[in-house]
PDB file of C-alpha atoms and ligand atoms in Angstrom:
ATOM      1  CA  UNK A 233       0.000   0.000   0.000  1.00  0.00           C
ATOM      2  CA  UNK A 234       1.235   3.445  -1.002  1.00  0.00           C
ATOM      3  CA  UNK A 235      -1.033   5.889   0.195  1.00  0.00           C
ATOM      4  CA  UNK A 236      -0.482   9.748   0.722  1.00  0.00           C
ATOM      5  CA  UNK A 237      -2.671  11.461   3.593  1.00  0.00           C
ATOM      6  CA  UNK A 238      -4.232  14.178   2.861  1.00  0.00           C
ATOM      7  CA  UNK A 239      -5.665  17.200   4.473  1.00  0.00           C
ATOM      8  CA  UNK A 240      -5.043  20.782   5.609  1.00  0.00           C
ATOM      9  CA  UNK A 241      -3.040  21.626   9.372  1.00  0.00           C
ATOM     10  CA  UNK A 242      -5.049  20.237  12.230  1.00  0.00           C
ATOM     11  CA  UNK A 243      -6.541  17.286  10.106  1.00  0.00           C
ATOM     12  CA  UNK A 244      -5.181  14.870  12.117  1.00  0.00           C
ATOM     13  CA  UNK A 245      -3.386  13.237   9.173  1.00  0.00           C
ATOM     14  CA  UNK A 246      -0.338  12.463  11.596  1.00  0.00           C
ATOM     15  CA  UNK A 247      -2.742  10.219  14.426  1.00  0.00           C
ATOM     16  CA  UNK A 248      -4.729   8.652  11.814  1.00  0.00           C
ATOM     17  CA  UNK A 249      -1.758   7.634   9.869  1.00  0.00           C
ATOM     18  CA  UNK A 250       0.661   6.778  12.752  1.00  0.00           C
ATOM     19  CA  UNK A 251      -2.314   3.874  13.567  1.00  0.00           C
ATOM     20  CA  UNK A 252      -2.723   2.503  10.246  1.00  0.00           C
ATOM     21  CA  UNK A 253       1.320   2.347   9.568  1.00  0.00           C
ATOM     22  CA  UNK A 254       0.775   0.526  13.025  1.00  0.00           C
ATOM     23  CA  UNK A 255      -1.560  -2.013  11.445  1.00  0.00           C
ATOM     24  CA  UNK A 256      -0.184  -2.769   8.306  1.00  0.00           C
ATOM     25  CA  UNK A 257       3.765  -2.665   8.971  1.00  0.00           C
ATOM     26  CA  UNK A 258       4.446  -0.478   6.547  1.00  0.00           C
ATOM     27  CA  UNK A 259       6.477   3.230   7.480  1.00  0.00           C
ATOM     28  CA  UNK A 260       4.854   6.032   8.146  1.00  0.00           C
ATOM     29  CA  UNK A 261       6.753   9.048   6.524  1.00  0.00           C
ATOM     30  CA  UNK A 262       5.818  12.492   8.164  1.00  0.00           C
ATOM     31  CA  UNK A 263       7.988  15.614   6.188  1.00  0.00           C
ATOM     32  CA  UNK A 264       7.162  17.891   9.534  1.00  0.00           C
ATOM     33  CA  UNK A 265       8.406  15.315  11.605  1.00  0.00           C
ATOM     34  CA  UNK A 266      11.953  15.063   9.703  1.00  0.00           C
ATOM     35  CA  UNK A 267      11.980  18.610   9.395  1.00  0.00           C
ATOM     36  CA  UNK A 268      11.975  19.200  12.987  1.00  0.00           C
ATOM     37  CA  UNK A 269      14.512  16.123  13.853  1.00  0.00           C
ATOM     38  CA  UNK A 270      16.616  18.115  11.082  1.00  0.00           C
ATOM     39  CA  UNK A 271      15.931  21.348  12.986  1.00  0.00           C
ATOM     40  CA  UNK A 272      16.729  19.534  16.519  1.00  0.00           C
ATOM     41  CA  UNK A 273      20.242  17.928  15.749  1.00  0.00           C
ATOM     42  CA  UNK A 274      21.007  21.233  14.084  1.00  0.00           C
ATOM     43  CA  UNK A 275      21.904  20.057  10.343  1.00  0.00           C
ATOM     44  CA  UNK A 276      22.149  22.168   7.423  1.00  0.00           C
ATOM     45  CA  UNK A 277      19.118  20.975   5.955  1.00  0.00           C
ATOM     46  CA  UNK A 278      17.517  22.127   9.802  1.00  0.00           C
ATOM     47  CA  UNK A 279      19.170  25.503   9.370  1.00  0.00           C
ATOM     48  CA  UNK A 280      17.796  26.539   5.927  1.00  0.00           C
ATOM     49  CA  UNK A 281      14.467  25.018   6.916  1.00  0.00           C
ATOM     50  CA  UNK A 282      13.800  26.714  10.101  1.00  0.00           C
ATOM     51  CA  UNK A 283      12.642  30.368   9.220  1.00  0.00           C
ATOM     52  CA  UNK A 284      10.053  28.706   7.380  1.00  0.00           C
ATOM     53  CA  UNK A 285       8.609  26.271   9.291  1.00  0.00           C
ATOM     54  CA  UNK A 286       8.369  28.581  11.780  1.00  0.00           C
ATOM     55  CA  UNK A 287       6.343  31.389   9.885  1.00  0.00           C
ATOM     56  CA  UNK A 288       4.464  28.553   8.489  1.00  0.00           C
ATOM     57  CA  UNK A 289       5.509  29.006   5.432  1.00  0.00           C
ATOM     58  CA  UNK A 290       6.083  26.059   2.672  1.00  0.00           C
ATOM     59  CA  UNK A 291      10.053  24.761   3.079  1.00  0.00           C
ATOM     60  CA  UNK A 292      11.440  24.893  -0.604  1.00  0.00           C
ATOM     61  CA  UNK A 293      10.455  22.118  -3.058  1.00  0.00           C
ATOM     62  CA  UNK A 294      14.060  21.497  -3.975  1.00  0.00           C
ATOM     63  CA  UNK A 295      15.366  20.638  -0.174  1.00  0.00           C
ATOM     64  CA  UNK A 296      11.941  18.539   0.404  1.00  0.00           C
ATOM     65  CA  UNK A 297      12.274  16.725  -2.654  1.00  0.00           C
ATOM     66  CA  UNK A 298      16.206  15.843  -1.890  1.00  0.00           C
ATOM     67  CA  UNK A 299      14.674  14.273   1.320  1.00  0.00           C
ATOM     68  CA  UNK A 300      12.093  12.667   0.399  1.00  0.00           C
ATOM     69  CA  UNK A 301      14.058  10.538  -2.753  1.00  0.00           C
ATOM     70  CA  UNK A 302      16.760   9.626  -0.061  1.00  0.00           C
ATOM     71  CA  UNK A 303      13.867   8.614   2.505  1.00  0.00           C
ATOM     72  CA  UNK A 304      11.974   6.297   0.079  1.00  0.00           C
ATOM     73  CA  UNK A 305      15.187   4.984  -1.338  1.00  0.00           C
ATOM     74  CA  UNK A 306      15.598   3.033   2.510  1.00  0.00           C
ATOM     75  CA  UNK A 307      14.769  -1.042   2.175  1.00  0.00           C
ATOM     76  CA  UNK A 308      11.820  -0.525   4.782  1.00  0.00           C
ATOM     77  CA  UNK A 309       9.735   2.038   2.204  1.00  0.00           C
ATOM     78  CA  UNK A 310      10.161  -1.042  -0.327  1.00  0.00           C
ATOM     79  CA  UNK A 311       6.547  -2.675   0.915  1.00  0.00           C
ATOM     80  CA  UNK A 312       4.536   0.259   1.162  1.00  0.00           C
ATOM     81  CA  UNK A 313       4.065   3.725   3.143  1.00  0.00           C
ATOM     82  CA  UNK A 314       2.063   6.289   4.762  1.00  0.00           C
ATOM     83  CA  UNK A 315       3.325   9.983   3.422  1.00  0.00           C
ATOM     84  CA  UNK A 316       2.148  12.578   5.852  1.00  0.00           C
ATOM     85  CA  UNK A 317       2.388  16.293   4.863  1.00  0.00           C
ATOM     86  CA  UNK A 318       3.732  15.349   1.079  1.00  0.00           C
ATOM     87  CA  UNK A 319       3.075  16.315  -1.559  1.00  0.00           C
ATOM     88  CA  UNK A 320       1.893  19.877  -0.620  1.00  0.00           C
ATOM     89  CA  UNK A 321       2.325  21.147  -4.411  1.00  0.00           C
ATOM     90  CA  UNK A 322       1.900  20.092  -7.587  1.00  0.00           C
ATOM     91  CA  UNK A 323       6.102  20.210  -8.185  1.00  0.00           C
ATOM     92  CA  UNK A 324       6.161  17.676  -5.106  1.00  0.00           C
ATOM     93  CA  UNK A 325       3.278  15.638  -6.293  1.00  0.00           C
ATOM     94  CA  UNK A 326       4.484  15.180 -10.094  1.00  0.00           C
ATOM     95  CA  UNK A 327       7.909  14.359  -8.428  1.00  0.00           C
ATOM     96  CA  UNK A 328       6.503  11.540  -6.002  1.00  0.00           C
ATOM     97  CA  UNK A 329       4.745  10.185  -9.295  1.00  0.00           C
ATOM     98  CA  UNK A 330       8.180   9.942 -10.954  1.00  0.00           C
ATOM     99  CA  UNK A 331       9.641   8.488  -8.028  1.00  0.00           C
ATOM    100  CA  UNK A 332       7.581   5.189  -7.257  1.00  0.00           C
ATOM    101  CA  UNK A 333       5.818   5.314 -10.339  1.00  0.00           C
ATOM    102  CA  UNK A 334       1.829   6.385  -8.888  1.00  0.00           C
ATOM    103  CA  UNK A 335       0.704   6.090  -5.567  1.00  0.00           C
ATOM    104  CA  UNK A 336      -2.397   4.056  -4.977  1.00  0.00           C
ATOM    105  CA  UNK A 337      -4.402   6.011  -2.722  1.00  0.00           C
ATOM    106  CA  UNK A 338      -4.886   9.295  -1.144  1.00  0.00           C
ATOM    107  CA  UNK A 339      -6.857  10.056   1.450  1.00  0.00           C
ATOM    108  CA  UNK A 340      -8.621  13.627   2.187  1.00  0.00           C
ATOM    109  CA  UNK A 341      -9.520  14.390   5.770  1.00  0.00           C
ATOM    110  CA  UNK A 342     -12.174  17.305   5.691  1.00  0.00           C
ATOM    111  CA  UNK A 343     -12.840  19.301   8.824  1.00  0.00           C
ATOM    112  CA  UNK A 344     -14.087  22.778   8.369  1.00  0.00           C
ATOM    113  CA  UNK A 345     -11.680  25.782   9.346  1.00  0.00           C
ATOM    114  CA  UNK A 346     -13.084  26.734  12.489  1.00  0.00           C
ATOM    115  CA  UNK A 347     -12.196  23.286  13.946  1.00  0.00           C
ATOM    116  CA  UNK A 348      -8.845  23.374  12.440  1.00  0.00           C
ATOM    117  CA  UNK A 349      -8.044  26.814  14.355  1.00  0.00           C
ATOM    118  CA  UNK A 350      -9.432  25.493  17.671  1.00  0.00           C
ATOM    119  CA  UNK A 351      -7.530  21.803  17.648  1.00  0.00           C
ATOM    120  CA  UNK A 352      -4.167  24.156  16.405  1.00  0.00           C
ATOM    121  CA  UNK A 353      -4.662  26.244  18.997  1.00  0.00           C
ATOM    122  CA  UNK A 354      -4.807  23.941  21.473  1.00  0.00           C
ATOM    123  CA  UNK A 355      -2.248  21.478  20.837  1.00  0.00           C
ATOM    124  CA  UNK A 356       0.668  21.145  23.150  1.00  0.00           C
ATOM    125  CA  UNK A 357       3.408  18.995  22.896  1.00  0.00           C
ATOM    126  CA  UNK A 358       6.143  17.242  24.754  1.00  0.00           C
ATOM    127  CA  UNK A 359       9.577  18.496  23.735  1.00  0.00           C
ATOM    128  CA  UNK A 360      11.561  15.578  25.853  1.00  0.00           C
ATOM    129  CA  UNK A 361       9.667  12.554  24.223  1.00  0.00           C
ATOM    130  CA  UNK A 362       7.368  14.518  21.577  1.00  0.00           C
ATOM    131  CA  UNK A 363       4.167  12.761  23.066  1.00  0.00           C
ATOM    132  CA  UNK A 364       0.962  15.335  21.737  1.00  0.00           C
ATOM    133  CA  UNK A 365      -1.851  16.771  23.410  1.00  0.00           C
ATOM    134  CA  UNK A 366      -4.675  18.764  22.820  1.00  0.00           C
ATOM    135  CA  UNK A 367      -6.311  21.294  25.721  1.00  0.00           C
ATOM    136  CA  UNK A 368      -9.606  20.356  25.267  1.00  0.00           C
ATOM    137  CA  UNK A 369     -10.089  16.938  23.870  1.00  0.00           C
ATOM    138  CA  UNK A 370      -6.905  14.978  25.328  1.00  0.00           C
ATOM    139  CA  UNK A 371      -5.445  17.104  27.994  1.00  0.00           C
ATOM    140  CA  UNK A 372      -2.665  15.571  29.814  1.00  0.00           C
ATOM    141  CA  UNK A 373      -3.294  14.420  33.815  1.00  0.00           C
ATOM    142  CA  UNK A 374      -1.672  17.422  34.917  1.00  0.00           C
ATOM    143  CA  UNK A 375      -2.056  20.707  33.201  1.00  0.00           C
ATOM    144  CA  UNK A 376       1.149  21.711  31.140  1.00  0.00           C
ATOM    145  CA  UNK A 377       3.053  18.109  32.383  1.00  0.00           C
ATOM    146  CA  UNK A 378       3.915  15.684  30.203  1.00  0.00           C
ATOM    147  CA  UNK A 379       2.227  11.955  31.354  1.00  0.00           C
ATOM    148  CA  UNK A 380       4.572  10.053  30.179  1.00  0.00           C
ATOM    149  CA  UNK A 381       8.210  11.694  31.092  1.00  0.00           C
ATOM    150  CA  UNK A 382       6.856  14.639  33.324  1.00  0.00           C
ATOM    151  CA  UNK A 383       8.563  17.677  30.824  1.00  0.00           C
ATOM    152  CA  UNK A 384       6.752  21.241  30.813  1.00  0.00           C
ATOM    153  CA  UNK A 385       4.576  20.616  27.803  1.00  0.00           C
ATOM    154  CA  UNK A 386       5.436  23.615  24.880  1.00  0.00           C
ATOM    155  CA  UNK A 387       2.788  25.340  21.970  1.00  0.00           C
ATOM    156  CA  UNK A 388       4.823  25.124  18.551  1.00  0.00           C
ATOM    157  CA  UNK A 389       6.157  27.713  17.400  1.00  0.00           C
ATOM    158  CA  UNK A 390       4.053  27.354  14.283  1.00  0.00           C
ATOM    159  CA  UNK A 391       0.839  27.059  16.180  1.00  0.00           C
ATOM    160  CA  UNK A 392       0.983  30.461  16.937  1.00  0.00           C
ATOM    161  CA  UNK A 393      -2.469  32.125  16.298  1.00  0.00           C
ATOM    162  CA  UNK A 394      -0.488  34.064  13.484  1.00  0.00           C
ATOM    163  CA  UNK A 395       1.593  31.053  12.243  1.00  0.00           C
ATOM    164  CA  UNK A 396      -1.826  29.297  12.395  1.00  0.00           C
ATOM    165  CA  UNK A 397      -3.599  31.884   9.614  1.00  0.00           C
ATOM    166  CA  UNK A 398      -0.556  31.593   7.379  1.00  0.00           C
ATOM    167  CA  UNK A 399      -0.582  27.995   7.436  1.00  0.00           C
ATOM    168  CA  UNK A 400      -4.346  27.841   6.416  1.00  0.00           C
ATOM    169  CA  UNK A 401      -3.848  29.931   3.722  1.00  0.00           C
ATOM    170  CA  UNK A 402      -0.782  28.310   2.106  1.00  0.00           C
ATOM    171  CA  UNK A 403      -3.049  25.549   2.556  1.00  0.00           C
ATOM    172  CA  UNK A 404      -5.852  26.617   0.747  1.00  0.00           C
ATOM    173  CA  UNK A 405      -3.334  28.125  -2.191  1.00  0.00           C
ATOM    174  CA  UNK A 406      -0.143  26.079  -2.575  1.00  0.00           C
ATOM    175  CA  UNK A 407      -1.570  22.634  -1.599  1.00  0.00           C
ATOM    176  CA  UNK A 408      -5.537  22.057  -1.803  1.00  0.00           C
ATOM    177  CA  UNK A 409      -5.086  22.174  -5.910  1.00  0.00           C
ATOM    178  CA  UNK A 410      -3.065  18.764  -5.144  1.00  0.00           C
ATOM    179  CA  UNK A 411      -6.791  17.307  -4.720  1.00  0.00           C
ATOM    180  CA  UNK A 412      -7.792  17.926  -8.621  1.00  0.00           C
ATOM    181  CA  UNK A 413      -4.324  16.373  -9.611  1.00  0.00           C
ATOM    182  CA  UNK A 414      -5.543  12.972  -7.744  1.00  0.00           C
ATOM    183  CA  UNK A 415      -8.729  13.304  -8.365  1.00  0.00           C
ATOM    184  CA  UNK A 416      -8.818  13.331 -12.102  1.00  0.00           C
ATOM    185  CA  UNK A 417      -6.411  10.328 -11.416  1.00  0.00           C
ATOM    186  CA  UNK A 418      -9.167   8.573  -9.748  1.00  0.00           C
ATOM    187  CA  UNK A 419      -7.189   7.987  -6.158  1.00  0.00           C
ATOM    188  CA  UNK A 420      -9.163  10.577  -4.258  1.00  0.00           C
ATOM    189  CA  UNK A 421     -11.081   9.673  -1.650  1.00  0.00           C
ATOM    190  CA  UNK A 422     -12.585  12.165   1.084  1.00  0.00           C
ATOM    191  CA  UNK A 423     -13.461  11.168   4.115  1.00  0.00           C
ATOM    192  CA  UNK A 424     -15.051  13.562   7.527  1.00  0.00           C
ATOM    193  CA  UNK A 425     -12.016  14.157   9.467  1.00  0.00           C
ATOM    194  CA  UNK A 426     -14.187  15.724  12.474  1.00  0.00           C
ATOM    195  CA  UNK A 427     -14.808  12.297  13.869  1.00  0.00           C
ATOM    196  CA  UNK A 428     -13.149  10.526  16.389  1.00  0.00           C
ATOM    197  CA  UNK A 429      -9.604   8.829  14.805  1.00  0.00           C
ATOM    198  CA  UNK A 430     -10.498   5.449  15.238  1.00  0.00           C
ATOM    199  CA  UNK A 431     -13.550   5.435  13.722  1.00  0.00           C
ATOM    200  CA  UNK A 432     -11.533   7.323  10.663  1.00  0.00           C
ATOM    201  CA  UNK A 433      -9.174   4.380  10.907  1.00  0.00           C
ATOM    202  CA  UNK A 434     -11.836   1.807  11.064  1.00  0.00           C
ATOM    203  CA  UNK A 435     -12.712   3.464   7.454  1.00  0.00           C
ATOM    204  CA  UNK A 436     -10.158   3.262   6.021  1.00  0.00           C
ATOM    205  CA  UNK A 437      -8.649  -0.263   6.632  1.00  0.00           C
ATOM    206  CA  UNK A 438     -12.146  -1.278   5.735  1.00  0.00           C
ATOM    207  CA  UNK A 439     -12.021  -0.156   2.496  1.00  0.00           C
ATOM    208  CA  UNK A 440      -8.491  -1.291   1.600  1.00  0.00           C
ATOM    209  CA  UNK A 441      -9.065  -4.456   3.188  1.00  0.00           C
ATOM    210  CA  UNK A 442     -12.398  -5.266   0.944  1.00  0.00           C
ATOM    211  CA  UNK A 443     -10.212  -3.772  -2.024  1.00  0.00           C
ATOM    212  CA  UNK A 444     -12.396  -1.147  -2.322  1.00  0.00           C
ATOM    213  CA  UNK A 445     -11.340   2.014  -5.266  1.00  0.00           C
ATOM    214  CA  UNK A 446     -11.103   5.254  -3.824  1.00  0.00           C
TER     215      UNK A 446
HETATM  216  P1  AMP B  62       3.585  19.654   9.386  1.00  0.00           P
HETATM  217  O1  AMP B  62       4.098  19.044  10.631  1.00  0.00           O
HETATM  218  O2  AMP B  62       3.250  18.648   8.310  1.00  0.00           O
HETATM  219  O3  AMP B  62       2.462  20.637   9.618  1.00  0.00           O
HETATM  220  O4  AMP B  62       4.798  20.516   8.763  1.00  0.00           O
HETATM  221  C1  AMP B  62       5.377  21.562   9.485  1.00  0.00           C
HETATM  222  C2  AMP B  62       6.072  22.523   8.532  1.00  0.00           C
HETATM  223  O5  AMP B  62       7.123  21.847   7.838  1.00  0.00           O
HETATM  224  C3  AMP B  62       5.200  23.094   7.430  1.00  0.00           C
HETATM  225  O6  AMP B  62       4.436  24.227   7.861  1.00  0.00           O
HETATM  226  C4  AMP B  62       6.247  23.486   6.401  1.00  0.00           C
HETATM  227  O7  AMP B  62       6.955  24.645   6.794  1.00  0.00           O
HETATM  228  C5  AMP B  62       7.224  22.307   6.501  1.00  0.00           C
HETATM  229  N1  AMP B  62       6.852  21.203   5.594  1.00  0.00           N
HETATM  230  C6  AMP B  62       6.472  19.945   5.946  1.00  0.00           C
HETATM  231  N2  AMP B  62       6.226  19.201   4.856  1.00  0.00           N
HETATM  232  C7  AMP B  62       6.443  20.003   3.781  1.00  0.00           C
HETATM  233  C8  AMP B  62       6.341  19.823   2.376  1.00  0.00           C
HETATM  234  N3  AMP B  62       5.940  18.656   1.837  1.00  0.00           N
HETATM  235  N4  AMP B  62       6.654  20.879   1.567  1.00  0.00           N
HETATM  236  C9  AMP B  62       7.046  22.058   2.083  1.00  0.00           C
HETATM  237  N5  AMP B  62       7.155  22.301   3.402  1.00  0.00           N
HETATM  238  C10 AMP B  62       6.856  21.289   4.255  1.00  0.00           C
END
């Protein structure tokens, strides 16, 4: 299975596809998430990609592209993976095609901009052992205290109210015309992202399991 996931900031793309990857053994490839390792352990690549990220601004095609190849290159990407937060413009998309030759699924989560705002808003996160929270629907035991290794729990830098309106509308500019290049490829299928995750989940591995087209 080769499937992208799909959906603005705040979709949840990143839960929902961290439990399928679970399920079916296959990598699940996140571009944020190597981004900030890059950023963390200070490498070039985490140096030129920084200023971006953090305005919530797109990082350039040319540097994502370089790490994506090398990623899906690796013997464990050879059975099948999850992409996360790639493509996020037509350049990346066209790329990933010429890559692995076609992807065979890709999966939109919808949830309306309001809710995106709120869950952004309101997620915290762990910067010892990256676990994720959200204020209002997952809080941790103790406010601002990580469960699981006790660190002060941080807001990203990119979740930032104004960080938060920039992503959105790169969103809605750069990436969301991605949907009409899979869609006229027939791989497109949308699904309501303001449910909870499992039952997004339970979708999902449904309809790959009964072979089901997009
Ligand atoms: P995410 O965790 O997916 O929201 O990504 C965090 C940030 O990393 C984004 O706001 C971008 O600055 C950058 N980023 C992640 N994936 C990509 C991508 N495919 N293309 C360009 N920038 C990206």
């Amino acid at each position: 299975m080769r499937m992208v996931m799909f959906g603005p900031p705040g979709a949840g793309k990143g839960t929902i596809a961290g439990a399928l990857t679970e399920q079916w053994g296959i990598p699940h490839i996140a571009t944020g998430d190597m981004l900030r390792a890059q950023v963390r352990q200070g490498t070039e690549l985490g140096r030129r990609a920084q200023d971006y990220m953090d305005a919530g601004e797109l990082v350039p095609d040319d540097l994502i592209l370089e790490m994506v190849r090398r990623r899906l290159s690796e013997a464990d990407a050879r059975r099948g993976f999850i992409l996360d937060g790639f493509p996020r413009t037509l350049a990346q998309a066209d790329a990933l095609d010429e890559m692995v030759g076609g992807v065979d699924a890709v999966i939109d989560l919808e949830v309306p901009e309001q809710e995106l705002i709120r869950r952004l808003s309101g997620r915290r996160v762990c910067p010892q052992c990256r676990a994720i929270y959200q204020v209002d629907t997952m809080p941790p035991r103790k406010a601002g205290v990580c469960d699981r290794c006790g660190a002060q729990l941080v807001r990203r830098a990119d979740d930032e109210p104004e960080a938060v309106r920039n992503r959105l509308a790169v969103y809605r500019e750069q990436t969301a015309p991605v949907l009409a290049y899979y869609r006229e490829r027939g791989l497109l299928r949308s699904t309501d992202g303001t449910r909870g995750s499992a039952a997004v989940v339970d979708e999902i591995a449904a309809a790959v399991a009964a072979g089901e087209k997009p």
